[in-house]
């Protein structure tokens, strides 16, 4: 049965998807829906960016959310765990809450983005063939090779246009979008509380976004597994403060002496 195409722009709000949307508008391409999966965990500057983008383009952004917010899923959602579960044995986790996401347990992406998006698409598939436009840049070949991105109904305009990540950021800056300086602090701008961020990005979060850091620390105190395998949020804070002290004394951070002194500092303060 013939179904008309329904063209969806998958908008995360970051540099690549923003450049894709603006480029599609400039080229007069078909756009039936601009879809943003709102985790509730974006930086305030990102929400301001989306509002401005909506105003500047004159196009509505469809914002969808999961049934339950991140905090409920992290602390209060019922989770089936048997007594032999590795999580129970290792962390003593109970039957409530998923805890912090991890490299092999990215429940946040599944529940806050994938499931709401699939529910949205399911309601359309009976009438349309959905063509989802995804902002993968031309120099992100590794992402294109992932099985989920080989879907024949996925379209990658940035690849077709030969736009790299650097091209996308420059294009957005030229159009007047700067996310209040977030890309000067973070390589990628996504959920501010992600445990998979690098140390340099977490350092930026600590120094430049104190309110968000305070929330991160409060959540870390409440859950059954610490923020990272190597550091809790409080330990990260102590490390970053110690780094500042060390650098003010004119000492290099990348040295055995620094890490030995940091270890002693953490052991002393934890004790």
Tab-separated table of C-alpha atoms in Angstrom:
chain	number	residue	atom	x	y	z
A	1	UNK	CA	0.000	0.000	0.000
A	2	UNK	CA	1.330	3.420	-0.947
A	3	UNK	CA	2.138	5.730	1.945
A	4	UNK	CA	3.248	9.342	1.527
A	5	UNK	CA	6.599	10.324	2.995
A	6	UNK	CA	6.648	12.097	6.337
A	7	UNK	CA	9.982	13.881	6.785
A	8	UNK	CA	11.185	14.230	10.356
A	9	UNK	CA	14.185	16.301	11.414
A	10	UNK	CA	15.762	14.642	14.465
A	11	UNK	CA	16.827	17.714	16.435
A	12	UNK	CA	19.036	17.328	19.494
A	13	UNK	CA	19.708	21.059	19.528
A	14	UNK	CA	23.463	20.614	19.166
A	15	UNK	CA	25.672	22.037	16.437
A	16	UNK	CA	25.205	19.189	13.936
A	17	UNK	CA	21.431	18.853	14.060
A	18	UNK	CA	21.041	22.638	14.142
A	19	UNK	CA	23.231	22.996	11.042
A	20	UNK	CA	21.224	20.226	9.368
A	21	UNK	CA	17.904	21.933	10.098
A	22	UNK	CA	19.099	25.330	8.889
A	23	UNK	CA	20.603	23.759	5.768
A	24	UNK	CA	17.399	21.901	4.967
A	25	UNK	CA	15.378	25.092	5.314
A	26	UNK	CA	17.835	26.995	3.114
A	27	UNK	CA	17.567	24.285	0.444
A	28	UNK	CA	13.779	24.190	0.543
A	29	UNK	CA	13.706	20.536	1.571
A	30	UNK	CA	10.526	18.884	2.806
A	31	UNK	CA	10.121	19.144	6.581
A	32	UNK	CA	6.956	17.812	8.173
A	33	UNK	CA	8.125	17.629	11.770
A	34	UNK	CA	11.073	18.900	13.805
A	35	UNK	CA	11.339	16.419	16.661
A	36	UNK	CA	13.166	17.057	19.939
A	37	UNK	CA	13.266	14.310	22.587
A	38	UNK	CA	13.459	16.264	25.821
A	39	UNK	CA	15.260	14.382	28.589
A	40	UNK	CA	14.765	17.290	30.977
A	41	UNK	CA	18.545	17.292	31.441
A	42	UNK	CA	19.752	19.811	28.891
A	43	UNK	CA	21.727	22.879	29.872
A	44	UNK	CA	19.529	25.977	30.345
A	45	UNK	CA	21.375	27.554	27.405
A	46	UNK	CA	20.245	24.662	25.201
A	47	UNK	CA	16.585	25.259	25.993
A	48	UNK	CA	17.112	28.963	25.247
A	49	UNK	CA	18.744	27.968	21.945
A	50	UNK	CA	15.751	25.833	20.981
A	51	UNK	CA	13.331	28.641	21.798
A	52	UNK	CA	15.344	31.052	19.665
A	53	UNK	CA	15.651	28.547	16.819
A	54	UNK	CA	11.896	28.092	16.830
A	55	UNK	CA	11.359	31.860	16.762
A	56	UNK	CA	13.974	32.550	14.065
A	57	UNK	CA	12.793	29.837	11.680
A	58	UNK	CA	9.087	30.292	12.330
A	59	UNK	CA	8.774	26.525	12.616
A	60	UNK	CA	7.348	24.649	15.555
A	61	UNK	CA	9.586	22.174	17.346
A	62	UNK	CA	7.657	19.127	18.530
A	63	UNK	CA	8.945	18.337	22.017
A	64	UNK	CA	8.261	14.917	23.458
A	65	UNK	CA	9.119	13.481	26.867
A	66	UNK	CA	9.161	10.084	28.505
A	67	UNK	CA	6.286	9.087	30.755
A	68	UNK	CA	8.537	9.370	33.818
A	69	UNK	CA	11.346	11.885	34.430
A	70	UNK	CA	14.994	10.978	34.890
A	71	UNK	CA	14.993	11.458	38.663
A	72	UNK	CA	12.101	9.022	39.125
A	73	UNK	CA	13.798	6.419	36.937
A	74	UNK	CA	17.088	6.834	38.748
A	75	UNK	CA	15.721	6.532	42.285
A	76	UNK	CA	12.136	5.272	42.403
A	77	UNK	CA	11.258	3.151	39.362
A	78	UNK	CA	10.574	-0.509	40.235
A	79	UNK	CA	13.387	-2.659	38.848
A	80	UNK	CA	13.405	-6.459	38.846
A	81	UNK	CA	16.658	-7.688	40.356
A	82	UNK	CA	17.182	-11.194	41.614
A	83	UNK	CA	19.462	-11.943	44.576
A	84	UNK	CA	22.142	-13.178	42.161
A	85	UNK	CA	22.122	-9.988	40.104
A	86	UNK	CA	25.670	-8.596	39.747
A	87	UNK	CA	24.311	-5.179	40.713
A	88	UNK	CA	22.834	-6.559	43.924
A	89	UNK	CA	25.988	-8.502	44.768
A	90	UNK	CA	28.381	-5.672	43.980
A	91	UNK	CA	26.467	-2.584	45.100
A	92	UNK	CA	23.732	-3.880	47.374
A	93	UNK	CA	21.109	-2.302	45.125
A	94	UNK	CA	17.488	-2.754	46.104
A	95	UNK	CA	14.409	-3.046	43.913
A	96	UNK	CA	13.988	0.664	43.233
A	97	UNK	CA	15.849	2.867	40.798
A	98	UNK	CA	18.270	2.262	37.947
A	99	UNK	CA	21.052	4.294	39.530
A	100	UNK	CA	23.618	6.116	37.437
A	101	UNK	CA	23.801	5.023	33.790
A	102	UNK	CA	27.012	3.336	32.712
A	103	UNK	CA	28.810	2.386	29.494
A	104	UNK	CA	26.943	-0.927	29.367
A	105	UNK	CA	23.763	0.258	31.069
A	106	UNK	CA	22.642	3.312	29.133
A	107	UNK	CA	19.058	3.015	30.269
A	108	UNK	CA	18.737	6.804	30.062
A	109	UNK	CA	19.016	6.834	26.263
A	110	UNK	CA	16.578	3.937	25.933
A	111	UNK	CA	13.915	5.282	28.264
A	112	UNK	CA	14.217	9.022	27.785
A	113	UNK	CA	14.837	9.141	24.028
A	114	UNK	CA	14.371	5.855	22.160
A	115	UNK	CA	11.071	4.769	23.724
A	116	UNK	CA	9.283	8.153	23.466
A	117	UNK	CA	10.494	8.557	19.879
A	118	UNK	CA	9.317	5.070	18.927
A	119	UNK	CA	5.919	5.730	20.506
A	120	UNK	CA	5.640	8.953	18.498
A	121	UNK	CA	6.584	7.192	15.251
A	122	UNK	CA	4.301	4.237	15.906
A	123	UNK	CA	1.285	6.527	15.807
A	124	UNK	CA	2.368	7.800	12.363
A	125	UNK	CA	3.485	4.606	10.639
A	126	UNK	CA	-0.032	3.505	9.807
A	127	UNK	CA	-0.412	6.530	7.515
A	128	UNK	CA	3.101	7.475	6.437
A	129	UNK	CA	6.508	6.235	5.458
A	130	UNK	CA	8.713	8.057	7.937
A	131	UNK	CA	11.985	9.471	6.637
A	132	UNK	CA	14.113	10.505	9.612
A	133	UNK	CA	16.827	13.076	8.920
A	134	UNK	CA	19.729	12.587	11.339
A	135	UNK	CA	22.575	15.017	11.968
A	136	UNK	CA	25.600	12.781	11.560
A	137	UNK	CA	28.527	14.803	10.215
A	138	UNK	CA	30.618	13.788	7.212
A	139	UNK	CA	33.638	13.009	9.409
A	140	UNK	CA	31.708	10.680	11.741
A	141	UNK	CA	32.086	7.531	9.663
A	142	UNK	CA	32.146	5.365	12.777
A	143	UNK	CA	28.576	6.436	13.560
A	144	UNK	CA	27.379	5.645	10.060
A	145	UNK	CA	28.738	2.131	10.393
A	146	UNK	CA	26.563	1.354	13.407
A	147	UNK	CA	23.722	-0.959	12.521
A	148	UNK	CA	21.008	1.372	13.817
A	149	UNK	CA	22.157	4.085	11.396
A	150	UNK	CA	21.941	1.828	8.323
A	151	UNK	CA	18.163	2.034	8.291
A	152	UNK	CA	17.056	2.740	4.680
A	153	UNK	CA	14.587	5.306	6.016
A	154	UNK	CA	17.354	7.292	7.700
A	155	UNK	CA	18.716	10.265	5.762
A	156	UNK	CA	22.062	11.919	6.528
A	157	UNK	CA	22.066	15.349	4.852
A	158	UNK	CA	25.337	16.523	6.426
A	159	UNK	CA	27.136	13.556	4.874
A	160	UNK	CA	25.583	14.322	1.483
A	161	UNK	CA	26.682	17.963	1.806
A	162	UNK	CA	30.174	17.027	3.008
A	163	UNK	CA	29.832	19.036	6.231
A	164	UNK	CA	32.197	18.032	9.032
A	165	UNK	CA	31.638	18.713	12.730
A	166	UNK	CA	33.899	21.748	12.467
A	167	UNK	CA	31.942	22.981	9.447
A	168	UNK	CA	28.682	22.644	11.363
A	169	UNK	CA	29.911	24.621	14.353
A	170	UNK	CA	31.328	27.377	12.164
A	171	UNK	CA	28.090	27.526	10.142
A	172	UNK	CA	26.021	27.883	13.322
A	173	UNK	CA	28.318	30.590	14.669
A	174	UNK	CA	28.020	32.458	11.367
A	175	UNK	CA	24.240	32.306	11.726
A	176	UNK	CA	24.484	33.794	15.228
A	177	UNK	CA	23.975	30.678	17.356
A	178	UNK	CA	26.564	30.185	20.111
A	179	UNK	CA	24.739	28.336	22.933
A	180	UNK	CA	26.018	30.940	25.396
A	181	UNK	CA	29.550	29.599	25.008
A	182	UNK	CA	28.849	25.923	25.762
A	183	UNK	CA	30.971	24.705	22.852
A	184	UNK	CA	33.912	26.593	24.309
A	185	UNK	CA	33.575	24.386	27.392
A	186	UNK	CA	32.416	21.028	26.038
A	187	UNK	CA	33.293	19.047	22.925
A	188	UNK	CA	29.740	17.740	22.793
A	189	UNK	CA	26.753	19.379	24.416
A	190	UNK	CA	24.294	16.848	25.783
A	191	UNK	CA	22.870	15.933	29.189
A	192	UNK	CA	24.786	17.878	31.821
A	193	UNK	CA	24.680	15.019	34.348
A	194	UNK	CA	26.096	12.264	32.112
A	195	UNK	CA	28.637	10.078	33.996
A	196	UNK	CA	30.334	9.275	30.677
A	197	UNK	CA	31.695	12.800	30.306
A	198	UNK	CA	35.451	13.203	30.289
A	199	UNK	CA	37.338	14.705	33.219
A	200	UNK	CA	37.969	17.966	31.305
A	201	UNK	CA	34.230	18.305	30.654
A	202	UNK	CA	33.361	17.568	34.281
A	203	UNK	CA	35.942	20.143	35.327
A	204	UNK	CA	34.151	22.698	33.157
A	205	UNK	CA	30.820	21.729	34.699
A	206	UNK	CA	32.221	22.212	38.203
A	207	UNK	CA	33.839	25.572	37.521
A	208	UNK	CA	31.163	27.130	35.288
A	209	UNK	CA	27.817	25.637	36.342
A	210	UNK	CA	27.703	25.538	40.169
A	211	UNK	CA	23.945	25.021	40.450
A	212	UNK	CA	24.037	21.977	38.179
A	213	UNK	CA	27.083	20.655	40.010
A	214	UNK	CA	25.218	20.966	43.302
A	215	UNK	CA	22.357	18.898	41.877
A	216	UNK	CA	24.832	16.311	40.616
A	217	UNK	CA	26.375	16.005	44.065
A	218	UNK	CA	22.986	15.667	45.744
A	219	UNK	CA	21.953	12.861	43.379
A	220	UNK	CA	25.263	11.073	43.886
A	221	UNK	CA	24.714	11.015	47.650
A	222	UNK	CA	21.299	9.403	47.202
A	223	UNK	CA	22.047	6.558	44.819
A	224	UNK	CA	23.603	3.142	45.418
A	225	UNK	CA	26.510	3.454	42.976
A	226	UNK	CA	28.908	6.371	42.846
A	227	UNK	CA	29.031	8.637	39.839
A	228	UNK	CA	32.109	7.082	38.216
A	229	UNK	CA	34.096	3.934	38.889
A	230	UNK	CA	37.080	6.047	39.941
A	231	UNK	CA	35.420	9.044	41.625
A	232	UNK	CA	32.271	10.101	43.407
A	233	UNK	CA	31.101	13.643	42.669
A	234	UNK	CA	32.503	14.848	46.004
A	235	UNK	CA	35.849	13.239	45.178
A	236	UNK	CA	35.852	14.938	41.787
A	237	UNK	CA	35.227	18.250	43.513
A	238	UNK	CA	38.160	17.645	45.843
A	239	UNK	CA	40.343	16.699	42.896
A	240	UNK	CA	39.472	19.828	40.932
A	241	UNK	CA	40.105	22.051	43.972
A	242	UNK	CA	43.434	20.319	44.548
A	243	UNK	CA	44.350	20.809	40.888
A	244	UNK	CA	43.788	24.546	41.316
A	245	UNK	CA	46.003	24.622	44.405
A	246	UNK	CA	48.705	22.614	42.652
A	247	UNK	CA	48.723	24.835	39.578
A	248	UNK	CA	48.786	28.038	41.630
A	249	UNK	CA	51.938	26.675	43.233
A	250	UNK	CA	53.433	26.386	39.745
A	251	UNK	CA	53.529	22.594	39.740
A	252	UNK	CA	52.661	20.426	36.686
A	253	UNK	CA	49.465	18.370	36.814
A	254	UNK	CA	50.722	15.595	34.570
A	255	UNK	CA	53.249	14.214	37.013
A	256	UNK	CA	53.638	11.285	39.360
A	257	UNK	CA	54.053	13.725	42.238
A	258	UNK	CA	50.622	15.234	41.579
A	259	UNK	CA	48.796	11.896	41.569
A	260	UNK	CA	50.616	10.722	44.699
A	261	UNK	CA	49.699	13.941	46.489
A	262	UNK	CA	46.097	13.726	45.230
A	263	UNK	CA	45.778	10.186	46.535
A	264	UNK	CA	47.016	11.283	49.955
A	265	UNK	CA	44.633	14.247	49.964
A	266	UNK	CA	41.612	12.091	49.130
A	267	UNK	CA	42.552	9.459	51.711
A	268	UNK	CA	43.050	12.126	54.382
A	269	UNK	CA	39.789	13.942	53.698
A	270	UNK	CA	37.761	10.757	53.301
A	271	UNK	CA	39.181	9.469	56.552
